[in-house]
PDB file of C-alpha atoms in Angstrom:
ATOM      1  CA  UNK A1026      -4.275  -3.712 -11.352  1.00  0.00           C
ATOM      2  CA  UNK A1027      -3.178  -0.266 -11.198  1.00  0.00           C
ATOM      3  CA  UNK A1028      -3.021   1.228  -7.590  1.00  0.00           C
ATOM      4  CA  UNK A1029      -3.159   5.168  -6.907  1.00  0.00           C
ATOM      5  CA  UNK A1030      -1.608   6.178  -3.311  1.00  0.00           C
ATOM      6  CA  UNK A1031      -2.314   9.779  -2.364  1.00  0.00           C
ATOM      7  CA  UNK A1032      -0.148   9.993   0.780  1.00  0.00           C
ATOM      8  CA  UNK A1033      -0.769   8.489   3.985  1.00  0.00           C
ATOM      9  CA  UNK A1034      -1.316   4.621   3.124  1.00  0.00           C
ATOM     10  CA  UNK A1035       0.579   1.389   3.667  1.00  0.00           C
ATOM     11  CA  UNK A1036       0.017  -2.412   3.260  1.00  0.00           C
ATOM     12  CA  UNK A1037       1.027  -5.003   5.818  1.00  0.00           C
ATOM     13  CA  UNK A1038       2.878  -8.290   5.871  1.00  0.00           C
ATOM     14  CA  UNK A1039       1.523 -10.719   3.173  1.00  0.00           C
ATOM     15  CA  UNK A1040       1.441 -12.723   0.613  1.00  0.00           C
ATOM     16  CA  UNK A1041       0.048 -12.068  -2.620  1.00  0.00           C
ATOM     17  CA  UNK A1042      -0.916 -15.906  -3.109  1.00  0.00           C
ATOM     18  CA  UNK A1043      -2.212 -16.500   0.334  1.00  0.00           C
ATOM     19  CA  UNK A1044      -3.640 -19.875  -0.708  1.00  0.00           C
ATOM     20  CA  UNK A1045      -6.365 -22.051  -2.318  1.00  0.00           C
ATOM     21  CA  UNK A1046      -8.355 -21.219  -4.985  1.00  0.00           C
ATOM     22  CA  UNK A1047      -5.522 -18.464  -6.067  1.00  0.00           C
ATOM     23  CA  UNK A1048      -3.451 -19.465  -9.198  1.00  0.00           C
ATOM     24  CA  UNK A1049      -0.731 -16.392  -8.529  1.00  0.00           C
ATOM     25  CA  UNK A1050       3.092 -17.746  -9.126  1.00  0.00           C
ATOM     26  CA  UNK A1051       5.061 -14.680 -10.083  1.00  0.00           C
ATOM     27  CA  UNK A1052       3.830 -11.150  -9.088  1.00  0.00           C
ATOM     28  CA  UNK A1053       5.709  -8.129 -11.443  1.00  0.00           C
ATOM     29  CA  UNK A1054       5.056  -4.439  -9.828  1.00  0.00           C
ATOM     30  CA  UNK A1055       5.959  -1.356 -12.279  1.00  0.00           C
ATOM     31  CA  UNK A1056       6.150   2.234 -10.530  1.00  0.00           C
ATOM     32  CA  UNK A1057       5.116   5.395 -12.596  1.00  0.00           C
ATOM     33  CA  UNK A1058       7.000   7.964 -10.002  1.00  0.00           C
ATOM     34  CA  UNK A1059       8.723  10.401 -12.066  1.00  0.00           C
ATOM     35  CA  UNK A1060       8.611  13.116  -9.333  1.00  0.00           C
ATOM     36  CA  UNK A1061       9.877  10.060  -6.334  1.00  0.00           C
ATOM     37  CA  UNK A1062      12.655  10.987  -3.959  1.00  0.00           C
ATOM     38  CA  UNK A1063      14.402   9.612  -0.728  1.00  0.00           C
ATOM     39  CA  UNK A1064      11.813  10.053   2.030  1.00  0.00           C
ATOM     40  CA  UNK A1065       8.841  10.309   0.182  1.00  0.00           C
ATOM     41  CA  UNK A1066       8.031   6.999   1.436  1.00  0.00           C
ATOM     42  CA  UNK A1067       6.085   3.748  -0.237  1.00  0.00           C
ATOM     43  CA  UNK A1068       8.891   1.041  -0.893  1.00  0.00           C
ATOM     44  CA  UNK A1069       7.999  -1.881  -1.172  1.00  0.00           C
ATOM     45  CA  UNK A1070       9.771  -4.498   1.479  1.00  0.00           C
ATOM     46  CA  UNK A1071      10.606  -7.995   0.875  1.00  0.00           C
ATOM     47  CA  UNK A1072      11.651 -10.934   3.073  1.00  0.00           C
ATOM     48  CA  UNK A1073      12.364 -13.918   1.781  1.00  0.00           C
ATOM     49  CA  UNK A1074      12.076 -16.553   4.531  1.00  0.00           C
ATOM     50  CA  UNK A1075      14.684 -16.166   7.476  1.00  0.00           C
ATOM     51  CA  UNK A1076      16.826 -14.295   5.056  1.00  0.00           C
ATOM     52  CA  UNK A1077      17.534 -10.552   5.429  1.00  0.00           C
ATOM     53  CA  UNK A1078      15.133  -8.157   4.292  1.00  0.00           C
ATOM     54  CA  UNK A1079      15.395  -5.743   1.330  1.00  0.00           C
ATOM     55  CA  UNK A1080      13.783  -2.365   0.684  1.00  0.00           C
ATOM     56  CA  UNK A1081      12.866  -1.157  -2.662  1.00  0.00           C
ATOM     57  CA  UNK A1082      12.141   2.240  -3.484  1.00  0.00           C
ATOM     58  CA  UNK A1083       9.381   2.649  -5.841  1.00  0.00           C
ATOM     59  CA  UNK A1084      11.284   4.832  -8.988  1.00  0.00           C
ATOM     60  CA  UNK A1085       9.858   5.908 -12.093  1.00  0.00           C
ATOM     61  CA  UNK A1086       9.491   2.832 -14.258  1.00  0.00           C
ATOM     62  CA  UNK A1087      11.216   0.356 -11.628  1.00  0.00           C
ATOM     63  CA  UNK A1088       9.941  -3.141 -11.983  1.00  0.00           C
ATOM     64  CA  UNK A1089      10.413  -6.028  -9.302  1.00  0.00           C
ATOM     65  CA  UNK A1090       9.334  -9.116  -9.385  1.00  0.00           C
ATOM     66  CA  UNK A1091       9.162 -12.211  -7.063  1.00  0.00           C
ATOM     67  CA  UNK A1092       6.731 -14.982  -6.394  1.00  0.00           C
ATOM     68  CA  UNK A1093       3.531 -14.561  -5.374  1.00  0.00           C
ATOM     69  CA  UNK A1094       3.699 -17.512  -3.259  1.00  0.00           C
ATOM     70  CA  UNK A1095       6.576 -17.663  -1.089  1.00  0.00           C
ATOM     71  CA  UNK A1096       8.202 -14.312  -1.069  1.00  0.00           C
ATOM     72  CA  UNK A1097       6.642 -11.884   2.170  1.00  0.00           C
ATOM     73  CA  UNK A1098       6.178  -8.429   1.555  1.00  0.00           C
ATOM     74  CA  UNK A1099       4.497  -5.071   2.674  1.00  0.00           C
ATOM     75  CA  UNK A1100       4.740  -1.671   1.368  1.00  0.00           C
ATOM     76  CA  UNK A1101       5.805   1.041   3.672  1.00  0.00           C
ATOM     77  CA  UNK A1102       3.658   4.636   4.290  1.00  0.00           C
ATOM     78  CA  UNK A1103       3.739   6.707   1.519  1.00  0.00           C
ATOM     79  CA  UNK A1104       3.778  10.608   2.118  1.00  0.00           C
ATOM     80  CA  UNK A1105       3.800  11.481  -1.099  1.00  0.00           C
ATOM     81  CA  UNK A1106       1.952  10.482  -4.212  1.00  0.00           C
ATOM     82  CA  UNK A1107       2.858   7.092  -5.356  1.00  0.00           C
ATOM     83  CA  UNK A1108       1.465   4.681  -8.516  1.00  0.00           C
ATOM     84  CA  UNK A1109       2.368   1.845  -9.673  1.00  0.00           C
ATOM     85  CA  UNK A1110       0.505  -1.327 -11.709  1.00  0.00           C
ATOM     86  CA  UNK A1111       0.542  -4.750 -10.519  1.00  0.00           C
ATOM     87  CA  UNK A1112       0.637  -8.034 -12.996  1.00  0.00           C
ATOM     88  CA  UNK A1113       0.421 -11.375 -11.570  1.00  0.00           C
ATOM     89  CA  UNK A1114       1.322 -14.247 -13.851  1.00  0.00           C
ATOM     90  CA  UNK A1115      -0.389 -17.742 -13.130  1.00  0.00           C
ATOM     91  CA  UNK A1116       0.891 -20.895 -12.873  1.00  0.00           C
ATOM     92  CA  UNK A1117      -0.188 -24.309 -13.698  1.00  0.00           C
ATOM     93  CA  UNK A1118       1.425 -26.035 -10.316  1.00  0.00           C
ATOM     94  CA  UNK A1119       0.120 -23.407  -8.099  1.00  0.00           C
ATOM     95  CA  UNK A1120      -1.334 -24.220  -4.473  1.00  0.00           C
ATOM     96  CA  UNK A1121      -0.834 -27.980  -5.470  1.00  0.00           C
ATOM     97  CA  UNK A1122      -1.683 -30.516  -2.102  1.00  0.00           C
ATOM     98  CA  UNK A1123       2.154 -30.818  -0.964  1.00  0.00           C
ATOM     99  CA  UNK A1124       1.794 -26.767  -0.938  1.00  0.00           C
ATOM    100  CA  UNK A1125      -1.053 -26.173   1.082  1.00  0.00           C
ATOM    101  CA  UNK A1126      -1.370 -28.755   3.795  1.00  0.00           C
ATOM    102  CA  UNK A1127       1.318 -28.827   6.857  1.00  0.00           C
ATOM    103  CA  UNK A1128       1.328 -33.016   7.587  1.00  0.00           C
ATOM    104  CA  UNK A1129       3.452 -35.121   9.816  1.00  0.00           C
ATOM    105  CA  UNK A1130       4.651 -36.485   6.771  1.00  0.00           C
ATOM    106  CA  UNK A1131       6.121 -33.221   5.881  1.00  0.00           C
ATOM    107  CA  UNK A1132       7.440 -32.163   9.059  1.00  0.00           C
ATOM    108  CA  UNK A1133       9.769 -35.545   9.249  1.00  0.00           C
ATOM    109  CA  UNK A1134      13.571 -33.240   9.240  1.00  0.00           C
ATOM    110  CA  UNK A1135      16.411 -34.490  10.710  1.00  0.00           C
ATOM    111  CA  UNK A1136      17.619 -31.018  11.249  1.00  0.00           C
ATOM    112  CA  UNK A1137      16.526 -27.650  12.002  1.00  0.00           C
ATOM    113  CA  UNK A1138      19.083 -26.448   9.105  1.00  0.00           C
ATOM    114  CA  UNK A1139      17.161 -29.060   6.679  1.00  0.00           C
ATOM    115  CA  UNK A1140      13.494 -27.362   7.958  1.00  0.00           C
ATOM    116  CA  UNK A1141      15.023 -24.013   7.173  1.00  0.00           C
ATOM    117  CA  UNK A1142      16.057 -25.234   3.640  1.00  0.00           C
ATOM    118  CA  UNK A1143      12.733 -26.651   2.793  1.00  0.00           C
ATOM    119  CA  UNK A1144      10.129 -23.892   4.497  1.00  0.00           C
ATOM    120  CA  UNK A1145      12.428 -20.904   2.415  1.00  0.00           C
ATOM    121  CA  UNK A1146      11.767 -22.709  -0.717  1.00  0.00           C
ATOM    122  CA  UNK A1147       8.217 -23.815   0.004  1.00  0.00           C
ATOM    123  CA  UNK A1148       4.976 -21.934   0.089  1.00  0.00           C
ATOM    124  CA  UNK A1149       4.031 -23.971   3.169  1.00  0.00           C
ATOM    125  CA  UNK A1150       6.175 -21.045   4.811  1.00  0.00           C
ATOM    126  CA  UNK A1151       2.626 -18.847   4.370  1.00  0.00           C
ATOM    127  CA  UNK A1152       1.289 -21.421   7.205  1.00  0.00           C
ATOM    128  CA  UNK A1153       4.100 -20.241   9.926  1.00  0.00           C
ATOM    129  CA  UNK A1154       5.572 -16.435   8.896  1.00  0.00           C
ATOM    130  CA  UNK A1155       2.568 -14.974  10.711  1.00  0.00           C
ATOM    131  CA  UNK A1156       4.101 -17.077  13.843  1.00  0.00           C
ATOM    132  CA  UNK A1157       7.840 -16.566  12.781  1.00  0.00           C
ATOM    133  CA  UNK A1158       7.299 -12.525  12.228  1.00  0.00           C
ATOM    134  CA  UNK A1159       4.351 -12.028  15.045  1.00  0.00           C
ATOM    135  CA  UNK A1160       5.910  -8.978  16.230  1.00  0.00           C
ATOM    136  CA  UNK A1161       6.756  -7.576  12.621  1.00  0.00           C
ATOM    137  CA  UNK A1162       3.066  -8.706  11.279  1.00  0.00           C
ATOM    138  CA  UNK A1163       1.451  -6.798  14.775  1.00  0.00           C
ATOM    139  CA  UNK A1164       2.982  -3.493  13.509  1.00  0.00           C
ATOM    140  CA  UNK A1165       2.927  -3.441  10.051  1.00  0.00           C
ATOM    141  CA  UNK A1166      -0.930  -4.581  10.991  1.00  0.00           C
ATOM    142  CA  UNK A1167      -1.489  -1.542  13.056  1.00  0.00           C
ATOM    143  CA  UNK A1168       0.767   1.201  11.124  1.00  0.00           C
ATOM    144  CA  UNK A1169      -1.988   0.398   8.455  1.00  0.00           C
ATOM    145  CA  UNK A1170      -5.385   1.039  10.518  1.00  0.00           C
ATOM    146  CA  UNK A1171      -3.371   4.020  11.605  1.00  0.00           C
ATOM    147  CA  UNK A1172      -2.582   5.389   8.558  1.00  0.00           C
ATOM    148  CA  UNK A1173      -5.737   4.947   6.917  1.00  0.00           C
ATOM    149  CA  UNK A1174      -7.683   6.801   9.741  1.00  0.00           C
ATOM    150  CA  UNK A1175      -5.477   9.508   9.620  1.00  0.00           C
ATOM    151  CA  UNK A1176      -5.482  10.246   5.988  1.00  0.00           C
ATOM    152  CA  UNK A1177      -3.537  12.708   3.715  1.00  0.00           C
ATOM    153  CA  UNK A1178      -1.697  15.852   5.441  1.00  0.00           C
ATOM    154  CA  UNK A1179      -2.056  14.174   8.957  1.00  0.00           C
ATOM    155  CA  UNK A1180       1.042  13.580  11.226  1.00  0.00           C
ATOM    156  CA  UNK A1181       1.673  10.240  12.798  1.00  0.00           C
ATOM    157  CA  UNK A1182       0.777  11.515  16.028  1.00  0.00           C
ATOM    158  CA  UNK A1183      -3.077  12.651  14.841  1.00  0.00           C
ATOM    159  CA  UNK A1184      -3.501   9.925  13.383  1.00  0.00           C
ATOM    160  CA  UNK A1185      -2.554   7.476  16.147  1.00  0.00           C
ATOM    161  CA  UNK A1186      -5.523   9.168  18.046  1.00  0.00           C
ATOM    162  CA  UNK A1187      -8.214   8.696  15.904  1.00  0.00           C
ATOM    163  CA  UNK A1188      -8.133   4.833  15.957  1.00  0.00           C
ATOM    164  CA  UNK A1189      -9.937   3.606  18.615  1.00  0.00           C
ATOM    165  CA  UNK A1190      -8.418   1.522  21.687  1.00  0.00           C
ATOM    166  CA  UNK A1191     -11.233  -0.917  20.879  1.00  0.00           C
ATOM    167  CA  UNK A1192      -9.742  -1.392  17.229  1.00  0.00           C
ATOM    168  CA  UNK A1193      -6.672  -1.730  17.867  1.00  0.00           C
ATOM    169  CA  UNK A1194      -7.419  -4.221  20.850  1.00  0.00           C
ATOM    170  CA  UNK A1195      -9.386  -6.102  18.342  1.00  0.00           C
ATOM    171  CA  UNK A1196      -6.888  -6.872  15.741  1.00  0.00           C
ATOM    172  CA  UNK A1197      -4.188  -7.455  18.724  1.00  0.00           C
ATOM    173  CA  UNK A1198      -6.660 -10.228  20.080  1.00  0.00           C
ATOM    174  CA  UNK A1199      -7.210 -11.760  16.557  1.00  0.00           C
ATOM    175  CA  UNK A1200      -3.647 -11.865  15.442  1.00  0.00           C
ATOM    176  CA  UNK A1201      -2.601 -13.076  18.941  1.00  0.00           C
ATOM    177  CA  UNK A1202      -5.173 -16.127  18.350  1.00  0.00           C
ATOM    178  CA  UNK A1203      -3.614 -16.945  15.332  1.00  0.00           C
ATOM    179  CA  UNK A1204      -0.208 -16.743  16.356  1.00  0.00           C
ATOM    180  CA  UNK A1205      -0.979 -18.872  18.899  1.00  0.00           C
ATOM    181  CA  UNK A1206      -3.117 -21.443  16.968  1.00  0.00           C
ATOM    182  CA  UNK A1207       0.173 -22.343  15.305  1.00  0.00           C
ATOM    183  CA  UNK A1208       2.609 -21.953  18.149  1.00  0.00           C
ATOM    184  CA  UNK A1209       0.749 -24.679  20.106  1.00  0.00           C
ATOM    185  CA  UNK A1210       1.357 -27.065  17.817  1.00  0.00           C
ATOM    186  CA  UNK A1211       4.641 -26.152  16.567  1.00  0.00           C
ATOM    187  CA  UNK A1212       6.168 -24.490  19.342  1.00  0.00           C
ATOM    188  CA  UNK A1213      10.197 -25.642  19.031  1.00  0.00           C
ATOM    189  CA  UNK A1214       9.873 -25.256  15.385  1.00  0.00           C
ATOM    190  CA  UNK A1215       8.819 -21.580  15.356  1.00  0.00           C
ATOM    191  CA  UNK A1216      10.927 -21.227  19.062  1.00  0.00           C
ATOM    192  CA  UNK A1217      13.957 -21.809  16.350  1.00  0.00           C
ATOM    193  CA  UNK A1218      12.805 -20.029  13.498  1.00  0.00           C
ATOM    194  CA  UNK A1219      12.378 -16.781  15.642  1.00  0.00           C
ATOM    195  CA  UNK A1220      15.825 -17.037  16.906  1.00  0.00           C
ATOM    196  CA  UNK A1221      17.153 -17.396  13.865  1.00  0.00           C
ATOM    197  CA  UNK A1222      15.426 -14.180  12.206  1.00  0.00           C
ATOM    198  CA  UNK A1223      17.083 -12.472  15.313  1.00  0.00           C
ATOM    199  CA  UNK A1224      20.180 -13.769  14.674  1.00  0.00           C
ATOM    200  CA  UNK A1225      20.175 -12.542  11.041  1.00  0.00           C
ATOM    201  CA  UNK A1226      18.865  -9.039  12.149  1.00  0.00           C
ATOM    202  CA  UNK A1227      21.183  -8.667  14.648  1.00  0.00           C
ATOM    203  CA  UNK A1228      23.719  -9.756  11.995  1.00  0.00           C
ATOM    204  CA  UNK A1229      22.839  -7.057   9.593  1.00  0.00           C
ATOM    205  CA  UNK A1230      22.023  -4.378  11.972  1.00  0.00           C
ATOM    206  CA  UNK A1231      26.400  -4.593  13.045  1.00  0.00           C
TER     207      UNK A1231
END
């Protein structure tokens, strides 16, 4: 897939094998940026489950690769013109039952240490992040509406204004329902989870 940014877009918080019936396993990005410098914007940002965060800036003839399934990532505005093609590799094992489907059975730890183990190595982890990074999904979520209203050449600012209060209040109310969808059922788990990722920001930001 090759993908043309003229300035002004973003993607937020995903994963590029969100589930069932996609066979991604290993995703491989190459940028074609010969002209790229600091602040033109468009890295690509990935966080591996309640581990820090790294940003990768999208240079001329970079590749990065990570797995489709378990590895979170957005890509941040671009000012400037950015390209790049995408490859995703399939696997045979991919979105198998013990991947997919959050049981009782699963959720038997004996510590929270042992669940962190297990969910950062698992693409059951795609079932909770939302939950885990609510607050980090929210933005990225509305820095892309935002962005893709305002188009090329517009500030921040302008384009802000031309997305409607309605729109945003619409995708606040539907990400809030699924946040909550799996807090109520999980609510020490992700409780835990969340003060974990603070403790490794807060870690990283000293």
């Amino acid at each position: 897939k090759i993908q043309l940014n003229t300035g002004g877009g973003s993607f937020p918080w995903h994963y590029d094998n969100p589930g069932p019936p996609n066979l991604r396993a290993l995703t491989c990005v190459v940028y074609l940026n010969p002209t790229w410098k600091d602040g033109d914007g468009g890295e690509i940002v990935l966080w591996p489950f309640l581990s820090k965060s790294t940003k990768v800036s999208p240079l001329h003839r970079r590749a990065v690769l990570f797995y489709s399934d378990r590895v979170l990532h957005r890509v941040l505005p671009s000012k400037k013109r950015r390209v790049c093609f995408t490859i995703w590799s399939p696997g045979t094992n991919v979105n198998s039952k013990r991947d997919v489907a959050l049981s009782k059975d699963v959720l038997q730890f004996t510590s929270y240490d042992q669940a962190v183990q297990f969910f950062s190595q698992s693409p059951l982890q795609r079932l909770i992040s939302r939950a885990v990074y609510s607050e980090e999904y929210l933005e990225s979520l509305l820095e892309c509406i935002e962005g893709t209203r305002g188009g090329d050449g517009e500030d921040a600012a302008s384009a802000s204004e031309s997305v409607s209060s309605a729109e945003k209040e619409r995708v606040v109310k539907q990400h809030n329902a699924s946040v909550m969808s799996i807090v109520s059922k999980l609510r020490p788990l992700i409780d835990e989870f969340r003060r974990r990722k603070e403790c490794i920001e807060n870690e990283h930001a000293n």
